[in-house]
XYZ file of C-alpha atoms in Angstrom:
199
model
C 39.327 16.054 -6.417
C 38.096 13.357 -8.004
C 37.264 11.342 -4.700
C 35.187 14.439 -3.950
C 33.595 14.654 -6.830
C 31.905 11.230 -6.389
C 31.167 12.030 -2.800
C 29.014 14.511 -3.384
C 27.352 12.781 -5.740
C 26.765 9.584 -3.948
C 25.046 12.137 -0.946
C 23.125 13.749 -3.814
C 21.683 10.538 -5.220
C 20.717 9.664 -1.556
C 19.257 12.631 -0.866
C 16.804 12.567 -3.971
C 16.012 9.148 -2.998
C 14.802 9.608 0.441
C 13.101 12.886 -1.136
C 11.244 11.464 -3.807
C 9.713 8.490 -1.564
C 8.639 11.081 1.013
C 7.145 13.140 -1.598
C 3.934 10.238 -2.581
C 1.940 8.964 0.181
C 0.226 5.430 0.960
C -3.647 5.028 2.059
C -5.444 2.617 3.247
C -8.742 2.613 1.994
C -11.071 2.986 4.770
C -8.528 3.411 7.144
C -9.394 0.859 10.129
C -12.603 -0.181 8.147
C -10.736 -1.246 5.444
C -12.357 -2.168 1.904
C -15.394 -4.003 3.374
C -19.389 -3.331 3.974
C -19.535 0.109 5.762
C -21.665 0.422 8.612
C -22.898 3.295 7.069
C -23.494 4.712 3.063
C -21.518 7.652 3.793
C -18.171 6.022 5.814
C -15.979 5.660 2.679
C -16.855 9.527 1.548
C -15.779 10.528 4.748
C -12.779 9.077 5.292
C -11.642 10.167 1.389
C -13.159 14.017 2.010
C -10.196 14.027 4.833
C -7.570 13.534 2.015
C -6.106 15.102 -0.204
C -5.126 13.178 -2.655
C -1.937 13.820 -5.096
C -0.142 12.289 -8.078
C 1.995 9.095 -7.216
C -0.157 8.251 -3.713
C -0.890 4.924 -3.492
C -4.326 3.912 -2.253
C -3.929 0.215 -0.376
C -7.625 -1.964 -0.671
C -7.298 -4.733 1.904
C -9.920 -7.252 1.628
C -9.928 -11.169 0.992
C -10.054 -12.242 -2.405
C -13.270 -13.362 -3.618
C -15.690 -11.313 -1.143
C -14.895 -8.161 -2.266
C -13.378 -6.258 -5.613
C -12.186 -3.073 -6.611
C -13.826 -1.104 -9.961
C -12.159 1.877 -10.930
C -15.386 3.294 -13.211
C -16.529 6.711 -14.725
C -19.098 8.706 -12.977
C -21.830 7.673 -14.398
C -21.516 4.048 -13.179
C -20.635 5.252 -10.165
C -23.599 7.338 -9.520
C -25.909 4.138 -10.752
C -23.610 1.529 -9.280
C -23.070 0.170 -12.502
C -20.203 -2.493 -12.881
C -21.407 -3.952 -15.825
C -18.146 -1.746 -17.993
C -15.628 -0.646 -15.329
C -12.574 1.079 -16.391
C -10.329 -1.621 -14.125
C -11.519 -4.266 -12.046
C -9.333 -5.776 -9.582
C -10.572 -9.032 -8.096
C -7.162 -10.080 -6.035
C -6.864 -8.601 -2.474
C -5.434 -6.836 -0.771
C -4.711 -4.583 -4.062
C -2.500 -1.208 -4.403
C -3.417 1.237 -6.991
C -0.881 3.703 -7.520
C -2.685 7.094 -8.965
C -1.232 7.893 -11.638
C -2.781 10.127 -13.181
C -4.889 14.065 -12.238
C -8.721 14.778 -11.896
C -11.424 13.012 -10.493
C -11.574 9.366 -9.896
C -14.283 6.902 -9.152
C -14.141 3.731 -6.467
C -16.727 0.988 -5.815
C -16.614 -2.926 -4.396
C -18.659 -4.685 -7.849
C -19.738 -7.251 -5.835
C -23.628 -7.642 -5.919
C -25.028 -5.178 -3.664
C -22.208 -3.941 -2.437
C -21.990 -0.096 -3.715
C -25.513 0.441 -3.050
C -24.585 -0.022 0.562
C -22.354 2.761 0.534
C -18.678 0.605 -0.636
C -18.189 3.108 -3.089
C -16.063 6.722 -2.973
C -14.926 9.131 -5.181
C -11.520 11.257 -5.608
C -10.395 14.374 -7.000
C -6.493 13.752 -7.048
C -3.832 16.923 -7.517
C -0.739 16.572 -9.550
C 0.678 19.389 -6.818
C 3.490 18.572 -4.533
C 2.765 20.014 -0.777
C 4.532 22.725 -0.730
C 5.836 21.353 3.155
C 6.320 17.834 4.391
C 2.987 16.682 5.771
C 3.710 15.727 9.351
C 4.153 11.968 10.421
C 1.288 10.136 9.961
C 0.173 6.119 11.693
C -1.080 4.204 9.205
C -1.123 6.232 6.500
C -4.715 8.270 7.400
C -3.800 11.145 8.675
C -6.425 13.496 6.960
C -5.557 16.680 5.544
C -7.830 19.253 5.269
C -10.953 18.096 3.066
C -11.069 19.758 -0.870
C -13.451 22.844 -1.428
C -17.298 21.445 -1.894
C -17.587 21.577 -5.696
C -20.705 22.732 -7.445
C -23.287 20.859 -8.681
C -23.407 22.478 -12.330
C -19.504 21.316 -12.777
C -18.027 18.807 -15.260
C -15.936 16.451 -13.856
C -12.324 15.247 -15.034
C -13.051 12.397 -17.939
C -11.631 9.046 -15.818
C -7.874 7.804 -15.727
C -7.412 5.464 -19.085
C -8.125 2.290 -19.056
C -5.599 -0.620 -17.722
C -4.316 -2.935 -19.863
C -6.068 -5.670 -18.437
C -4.441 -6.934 -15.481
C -4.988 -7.419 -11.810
C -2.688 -4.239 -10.511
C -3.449 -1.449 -12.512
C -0.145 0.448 -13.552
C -0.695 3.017 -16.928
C 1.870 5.676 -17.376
C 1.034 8.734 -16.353
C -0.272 11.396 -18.605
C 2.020 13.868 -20.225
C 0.390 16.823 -19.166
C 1.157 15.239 -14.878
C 3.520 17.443 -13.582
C 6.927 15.625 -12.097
C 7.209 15.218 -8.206
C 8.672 17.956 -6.793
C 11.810 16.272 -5.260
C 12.352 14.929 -8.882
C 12.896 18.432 -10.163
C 14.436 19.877 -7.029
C 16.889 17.196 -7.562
C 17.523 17.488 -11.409
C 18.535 21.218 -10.680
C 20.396 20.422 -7.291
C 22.600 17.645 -9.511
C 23.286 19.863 -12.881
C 24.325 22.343 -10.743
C 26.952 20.670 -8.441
C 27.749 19.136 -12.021
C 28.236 22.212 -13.889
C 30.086 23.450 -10.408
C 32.959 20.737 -10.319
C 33.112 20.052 -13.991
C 34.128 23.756 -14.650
């Protein structure tokens, strides 16, 4: 019985594992364009408009260190292309930034110039699970169906916290983020088969 026991929990534990890394999803910025110069001011808003976004993504900024940067910044110094107080600032490439945390957030390259040529996009990122496995994607760009247009008399989301400082930007999340769905699937699914052979 015992033997069993641990069986089924090894399976369980393997389970949740291959759950909860399905359950976040990895972007790269840009997509083919990468985090460079767009050819155009409105490339990087169209490629994140095809996205939605969720807690625990990861959004993947390749670019060669010293030509390009990454400011996470409210929306005011977005709007104005204002670098001079970003949130975070990440200056070695390529750069992840997990998102970590709900509501809207607010990308530009603070390299002179730069955002006023259309380097520059903004987020609204769900703390929602999908409620199916989005299908297999190539490169992780597979767009999902863009967010509803919001209004222009809205407030946005107040930006994530600030980082503490360093190059890759890693804050808790929030309290009020909800868990990843395969996190509390699996928490019930264990306590259960626990209760079940414990009894």
């Amino acid at each position: 019985m015992g033997g069993r026991v641990n069986l089924v929990l090894v399976v369980l534990v393997v389970v949740a594992s291959v759950l909860y890394r399905t359950a976040a999803e990895t972007y790269t910025v840009g997509g083919q364009l990468n985090w460079r110069v767009p050819p155009n001011t409105t490339a990087y808003s169209t490629w994140a408009a095809a996205i939605t976004f969720r807690f625990g993504d990861t959004l993947v900024f390749n670019f060669a260190t010293g030509s390009h940067d990454v400011a996470l910044v409210t929306k005011d110094a977005f709007d104005g292309c204002n670098s001079s107080n970003p949130i975070t600032l990440i200056t070695t490439g390529p750069a992840n930034y997990e998102l970590n945390s709900t509501g809207e957030h607010y990308f530009f390259c603070a390299v002179d110039g730069h955002c006023n040529q259309g380097q520059k996009f903004s987020i609204s990122v769900s703390a929602s699970s999908p409620a199916s496995p989005p299908p297999p994607s190539s490169g992780g760009t597979t767009p999902s169906p863009p967010p509803p247009p919001s209004s222009g008399g809205t407030t946005p989301s107040p930006p994530p916290p600030p980082s503490s400082g360093g190059t890759t930007p890693s804050p808790p999340p929030p309290p009020s983020s909800a868990p990843p769905l395969a996190a509390a699937t699996f928490s019930v699914v264990f306590m259960s088969f626990a209760t079940a052979f414990l009894w």
